[in-house]
Amino acid sequence: MAVTDADQVRNDAVETALGKLDLDTKTRLLAGQDMWSLPAVPEIGLKSLVMSDGPIGVRGVRWTADDPSIALPSPTALAAAWDPELARRAGRLLAQEARRKGVHVLLAPTVNLHRSPLGGRHFECYSEDPYLTGAVGSGYVNGVQDGGVGTTVKHFVGNDAETERFTVDSVIAPRPLRELYLAPFEAIVANAHPWGIMTAYNRVNGTTMTEHRYLVNEVLRGEWGFDGYNVSDWMAARSTTGDILGGLDVAMPGPVTVYGAPLAEAVRAGEVPESAVDEAVRNVLRLAARVGILEGAPAAVGELPAAIDGQALARELAARGFVLVRNEAVDGERPALPLDSAPGRTVALIGAAARDARVLGGGSATVFPERIVSPLDGLAAALPEGALSFTVGADPSDELTPADKGFQLRAICRDASGGIIGTGSLPTGQVQWIGDDLPEGVSYETMASIEVTGTFVPRESGEHAFGTRGLGAFTLAVGGEVRFDGVQPMGDEADPFEAFFGAPQVRTRLALTEGEAVEVSLTYQVPDMTTLPLKAIMFSFLHLGPQRSADELIAEAVEAARAADTAVVVVATTERVESEGFDRKDLTLPGRQNDLVRAVAAVNPNTVVVVNAGSPVELPWREEVAAVLLTWFPGQEGGAALADVLLGEAEPGGRLPTTWPAEFADAPVTEVTPTEGRLEYTEGLFIGYRAYEKHGIAPAFPFGHGLGYTDWAYESLEVTAERATVRVTNTGTRPGRETVQVYLAPVADTVERPASWLAGFASVTAGPGESVDVQIALPERAFEIWDQPSGSWQRIGGGYEVRASRSHGDTRLTAALDL
């Protein structure tokens, strides 16, 4: 990337600032001062650099709903739009949110691959394909940095599952490492010039990533020319000398890290050259200059993009990411979607997730939006009065979850004498205070207890369960009566997540009446944390509503469906099934949801199923229903977008960014559990659609699949070694968008490669009868492999079939190309 005059001014300011720092200040600058920031250095005009999660919204530095965040659809939903420019608009919105919250760097995007559908953070990653991932990730990074906010592309590299993620050794051969797992990072460095990279917890081929001198210093910085800062994943940095010599610039979080004073001591002891510290500080100062917090250095962005309406964009993004995978005619004339809008038509909306939508994934991606539009909210607002009914049908969760719907809670912090030292609001019954994220006036040293208190207004009459999650002493009261007073000790749970946070525990059950408010209180005794390097308080006040018979709920749904013109069933995963911190065990929808769909479809042939899941799930009834719409985790405006799509106000714009297996046994990669600490990527190059094609397995829905509300004819294909030109015509009756995909298939391969792979794509819009010529660049890398003996990329000549396709399983035109 060419150096501009502004770059030179920033570089000069960086060198001037660096020259004024002593060793202790330099090493302090490489260590987090708290959970989310680096220290200010006033003597050189450096302000404190603030980082924040994330991928779908900017939480800021506190776990609170007091400062709400726009919640966009999950990254997999963003990738499903197959539109880097749309990702760029999403990034610009997130930069706007970051600036509003005083955040300089977003800890995103996540560009690890969908190696296996069991991967716990599947929803937070884009795709199984490195090219698509790199293209969408580049759009996102460009958008965020257009707004003057830095990104940290993560998790570099091989962090494709959650089991033993802190220590697992991902054993990856050179070709798949280069051609699959490093490829998105390389593309983003080349096309978006990110200001940061986050190195992962795991090892790769025996070396911890924060100490991986070859992959960081030689590949990332040397070969690719990355000039940003390299920050550890939180608590991943474990070796002072190993990390600094391995190319890690910043160890997070603080205040106690392997950098700071330990790094200064290592320099003085001759274990680390001061030049290595200088280079790390240089990278941090360069980032500070780019985001505008280093005196004398012009920010990288002088003129900010125009303001963006967050709610409107969240709604648009959701609809553009919805993937319509099935849409059959039920009356012999028209497909099930969009819904028939004739007067008097009725809709039976069914499913617990229709009322309580899951709009985002669990873990570090969590934000607290100002509002959430559920499917019930969205359809109720869009349909005429009396046209919509709702029944629960089948609740996927029969477990306690953090107190939420119907609860109004706050936290009261007291000292040892019982005096109130501070209060804070709570978005749910989950208390998650880490580092300095404490209510005003509160400190770990003075806080002796926390009371979560407020009111609960039940939505249903019946027996309600209340409980706790966390380790320590709790007192639980409902209606002014103490119902539990005891201690939750550390158990022997096999799941490390549960061992650390404690398993959910029912503490009391009692009958309550719908609409009648009751006082609730959970008091937690704060343990002594003086010896802990990172102080944190994590516990939850849990609730579970009345549990009715599944058979009874399904019977109610069947009667509602029988009486309606259309049945819309919303099925979903839960946070106990799909979240950061653990991998999935299978692809089954929880609870009796499959039984529900089958029962409804049996009485109403016009059944539409909406799948509210971040990752693939088995859909054993998919050929028994009229339509299947995948909505992922659709963000805060998901219900409004759903109404738009179901009623035809918007077209479902998505195409599958990952292959959807027919059943768990068909998934080509299901090994996510290490053996003796090692996770062998024995499948090599063959993940996702590459593996399905190699093994001759037919998925439920292929990579790239997605239906719209119009039809397209592919009329001509012309190819050169640089580009493919495809003419398509909208042959339907309404405007639409088409995503044209180009795959390469070697005719007689001389090396081991997949049978075909994605080489390029482009989206076009056209009105009825309109034809469009689509230009799709074919990158040089599409024809190359990583040659291990020479340690370089090698172009493979010969014959190729170039395929213009609607999906990996639906080729419309082919052309021959000889290199």
mmCIF file of N, CA, C and O in Angstrom, residues 592-625:
data_model
loop_
_atom_site.group_PDB
_atom_site.id
_atom_site.type_symbol
_atom_site.label_atom_id
_atom_site.label_comp_id
_atom_site.label_asym_id
_atom_site.label_seq_id
_atom_site.Cartn_x
_atom_site.Cartn_y
_atom_site.Cartn_z
ATOM 1 N N ARG A 592 -39.475 -30.416 21.726
ATOM 2 C CA ARG A 592 -40.387 -31.149 20.854
ATOM 3 C C ARG A 592 -40.699 -30.365 19.580
ATOM 4 O O ARG A 592 -41.778 -30.512 18.991
ATOM 5 N N GLN A 593 -39.777 -29.553 19.128
ATOM 6 C CA GLN A 593 -40.074 -28.684 17.989
ATOM 7 C C GLN A 593 -40.282 -29.451 16.686
ATOM 8 O O GLN A 593 -41.122 -29.063 15.860
ATOM 9 N N ASN A 594 -39.544 -30.521 16.483
ATOM 10 C CA ASN A 594 -39.760 -31.325 15.265
ATOM 11 C C ASN A 594 -41.152 -31.956 15.272
ATOM 12 O O ASN A 594 -41.837 -32.003 14.238
ATOM 13 N N ASP A 595 -41.572 -32.444 16.436
ATOM 14 C CA ASP A 595 -42.926 -32.998 16.545
ATOM 15 C C ASP A 595 -43.970 -31.926 16.255
ATOM 16 O O ASP A 595 -44.995 -32.191 15.612
ATOM 17 N N LEU A 596 -43.721 -30.719 16.729
ATOM 18 C CA LEU A 596 -44.644 -29.613 16.503
ATOM 19 C C LEU A 596 -44.812 -29.344 15.012
ATOM 20 O O LEU A 596 -45.937 -29.218 14.512
ATOM 21 N N VAL A 597 -43.698 -29.220 14.292
ATOM 22 C CA VAL A 597 -43.782 -28.911 12.863
ATOM 23 C C VAL A 597 -44.559 -29.989 12.127
ATOM 24 O O VAL A 597 -45.448 -29.687 11.309
ATOM 25 N N ARG A 598 -44.260 -31.233 12.423
ATOM 26 C CA ARG A 598 -44.945 -32.332 11.721
ATOM 27 C C ARG A 598 -46.451 -32.324 12.018
ATOM 28 O O ARG A 598 -47.276 -32.544 11.126
ATOM 29 N N ALA A 599 -46.798 -32.057 13.262
ATOM 30 C CA ALA A 599 -48.216 -32.047 13.634
ATOM 31 C C ALA A 599 -48.953 -30.907 12.944
ATOM 32 O O ALA A 599 -50.091 -31.076 12.475
ATOM 33 N N VAL A 600 -48.332 -29.747 12.861
ATOM 34 C CA VAL A 600 -48.960 -28.608 12.202
ATOM 35 C C VAL A 600 -49.076 -28.850 10.702
ATOM 36 O O VAL A 600 -50.125 -28.599 10.084
ATOM 37 N N ALA A 601 -48.005 -29.348 10.091
ATOM 38 C CA ALA A 601 -48.011 -29.597 8.644
ATOM 39 C C ALA A 601 -49.060 -30.629 8.262
ATOM 40 O O ALA A 601 -49.601 -30.603 7.150
ATOM 41 N N ALA A 602 -49.364 -31.545 9.169
ATOM 42 C CA ALA A 602 -50.332 -32.588 8.875
ATOM 43 C C ALA A 602 -51.748 -32.030 8.728
ATOM 44 O O ALA A 602 -52.591 -32.641 8.063
ATOM 45 N N VAL A 603 -52.031 -30.882 9.346
ATOM 46 C CA VAL A 603 -53.384 -30.325 9.266
ATOM 47 C C VAL A 603 -53.463 -29.076 8.411
ATOM 48 O O VAL A 603 -54.561 -28.610 8.089
ATOM 49 N N ASN A 604 -52.295 -28.496 8.045
ATOM 50 C CA ASN A 604 -52.317 -27.295 7.212
ATOM 51 C C ASN A 604 -51.217 -27.409 6.163
ATOM 52 O O ASN A 604 -50.034 -27.242 6.478
ATOM 53 N N PRO A 605 -51.587 -27.704 4.905
ATOM 54 C CA PRO A 605 -50.568 -27.851 3.855
ATOM 55 C C PRO A 605 -49.818 -26.559 3.585
ATOM 56 O O PRO A 605 -48.724 -26.584 3.018
ATOM 57 N N ASN A 606 -50.359 -25.430 4.001
ATOM 58 C CA ASN A 606 -49.714 -24.137 3.787
ATOM 59 C C ASN A 606 -48.934 -23.743 5.046
ATOM 60 O O ASN A 606 -49.192 -22.721 5.674
ATOM 61 N N THR A 607 -47.983 -24.599 5.417
ATOM 62 C CA THR A 607 -47.164 -24.373 6.611
ATOM 63 C C THR A 607 -45.805 -23.815 6.212
ATOM 64 O O THR A 607 -45.092 -24.399 5.385
ATOM 65 N N VAL A 608 -45.453 -22.685 6.807
ATOM 66 C CA VAL A 608 -44.168 -22.025 6.590
ATOM 67 C C VAL A 608 -43.365 -22.162 7.879
ATOM 68 O O VAL A 608 -43.861 -21.813 8.957
ATOM 69 N N VAL A 609 -42.129 -22.667 7.786
ATOM 70 C CA VAL A 609 -41.282 -22.806 8.973
ATOM 71 C C VAL A 609 -40.157 -21.784 8.921
ATOM 72 O O VAL A 609 -39.439 -21.684 7.921
ATOM 73 N N VAL A 610 -40.037 -21.021 9.986
ATOM 74 C CA VAL A 610 -38.978 -20.035 10.147
ATOM 75 C C VAL A 610 -37.958 -20.613 11.122
ATOM 76 O O VAL A 610 -38.303 -20.969 12.252
ATOM 77 N N VAL A 611 -36.692 -20.725 10.689
ATOM 78 C CA VAL A 611 -35.641 -21.350 11.494
ATOM 79 C C VAL A 611 -34.765 -20.258 12.103
ATOM 80 O O VAL A 611 -33.988 -19.600 11.414
ATOM 81 N N ASN A 612 -34.919 -20.062 13.420
ATOM 82 C CA ASN A 612 -34.201 -19.032 14.172
ATOM 83 C C ASN A 612 -32.992 -19.682 14.850
ATOM 84 O O ASN A 612 -33.018 -19.993 16.027
ATOM 85 N N ALA A 613 -31.934 -19.902 14.058
ATOM 86 C CA ALA A 613 -30.729 -20.569 14.564
ATOM 87 C C ALA A 613 -29.519 -19.960 13.884
ATOM 88 O O ALA A 613 -29.579 -19.571 12.716
ATOM 89 N N GLY A 614 -28.411 -19.883 14.608
ATOM 90 C CA GLY A 614 -27.209 -19.285 14.048
ATOM 91 C C GLY A 614 -26.416 -20.220 13.172
ATOM 92 O O GLY A 614 -25.535 -19.781 12.423
ATOM 93 N N SER A 615 -26.701 -21.519 13.247
ATOM 94 C CA SER A 615 -25.924 -22.550 12.557
ATOM 95 C C SER A 615 -26.885 -23.600 12.020
ATOM 96 O O SER A 615 -28.053 -23.635 12.406
ATOM 97 N N PRO A 616 -26.397 -24.490 11.170
ATOM 98 C CA PRO A 616 -27.285 -25.537 10.646
ATOM 99 C C PRO A 616 -27.875 -26.419 11.739
ATOM 100 O O PRO A 616 -27.213 -26.750 12.729
ATOM 101 N N VAL A 617 -29.126 -26.778 11.537
ATOM 102 C CA VAL A 617 -29.820 -27.754 12.374
ATOM 103 C C VAL A 617 -30.524 -28.741 11.449
ATOM 104 O O VAL A 617 -30.827 -28.429 10.293
ATOM 105 N N GLU A 618 -30.764 -29.931 11.955
ATOM 106 C CA GLU A 618 -31.488 -30.925 11.162
ATOM 107 C C GLU A 618 -32.936 -30.474 10.978
ATOM 108 O O GLU A 618 -33.591 -30.023 11.932
ATOM 109 N N LEU A 619 -33.449 -30.620 9.763
ATOM 110 C CA LEU A 619 -34.832 -30.280 9.433
ATOM 111 C C LEU A 619 -35.496 -31.517 8.832
ATOM 112 O O LEU A 619 -35.740 -31.587 7.626
ATOM 113 N N PRO A 620 -35.790 -32.518 9.637
ATOM 114 C CA PRO A 620 -36.257 -33.800 9.100
ATOM 115 C C PRO A 620 -37.611 -33.714 8.405
ATOM 116 O O PRO A 620 -37.976 -34.615 7.650
ATOM 117 N N TRP A 621 -38.364 -32.642 8.622
ATOM 118 C CA TRP A 621 -39.696 -32.437 8.052
ATOM 119 C C TRP A 621 -39.671 -31.511 6.846
ATOM 120 O O TRP A 621 -40.716 -31.067 6.377
ATOM 121 N N ARG A 622 -38.480 -31.192 6.345
ATOM 122 C CA ARG A 622 -38.374 -30.116 5.350
ATOM 123 C C ARG A 622 -39.200 -30.354 4.086
ATOM 124 O O ARG A 622 -39.649 -29.395 3.440
ATOM 125 N N GLU A 623 -39.421 -31.609 3.705
ATOM 126 C CA GLU A 623 -40.211 -31.877 2.508
ATOM 127 C C GLU A 623 -41.697 -32.044 2.816
ATOM 128 O O GLU A 623 -42.495 -32.297 1.905
ATOM 129 N N GLU A 624 -42.063 -31.877 4.080
ATOM 130 C CA GLU A 624 -43.466 -31.990 4.474
ATOM 131 C C GLU A 624 -44.132 -30.625 4.613
ATOM 132 O O GLU A 624 -45.341 -30.558 4.868
ATOM 133 N N VAL A 625 -43.368 -29.546 4.468
ATOM 134 C CA VAL A 625 -43.918 -28.203 4.645
ATOM 135 C C VAL A 625 -43.813 -27.434 3.339
ATOM 136 O O VAL A 625 -43.058 -27.796 2.433
#
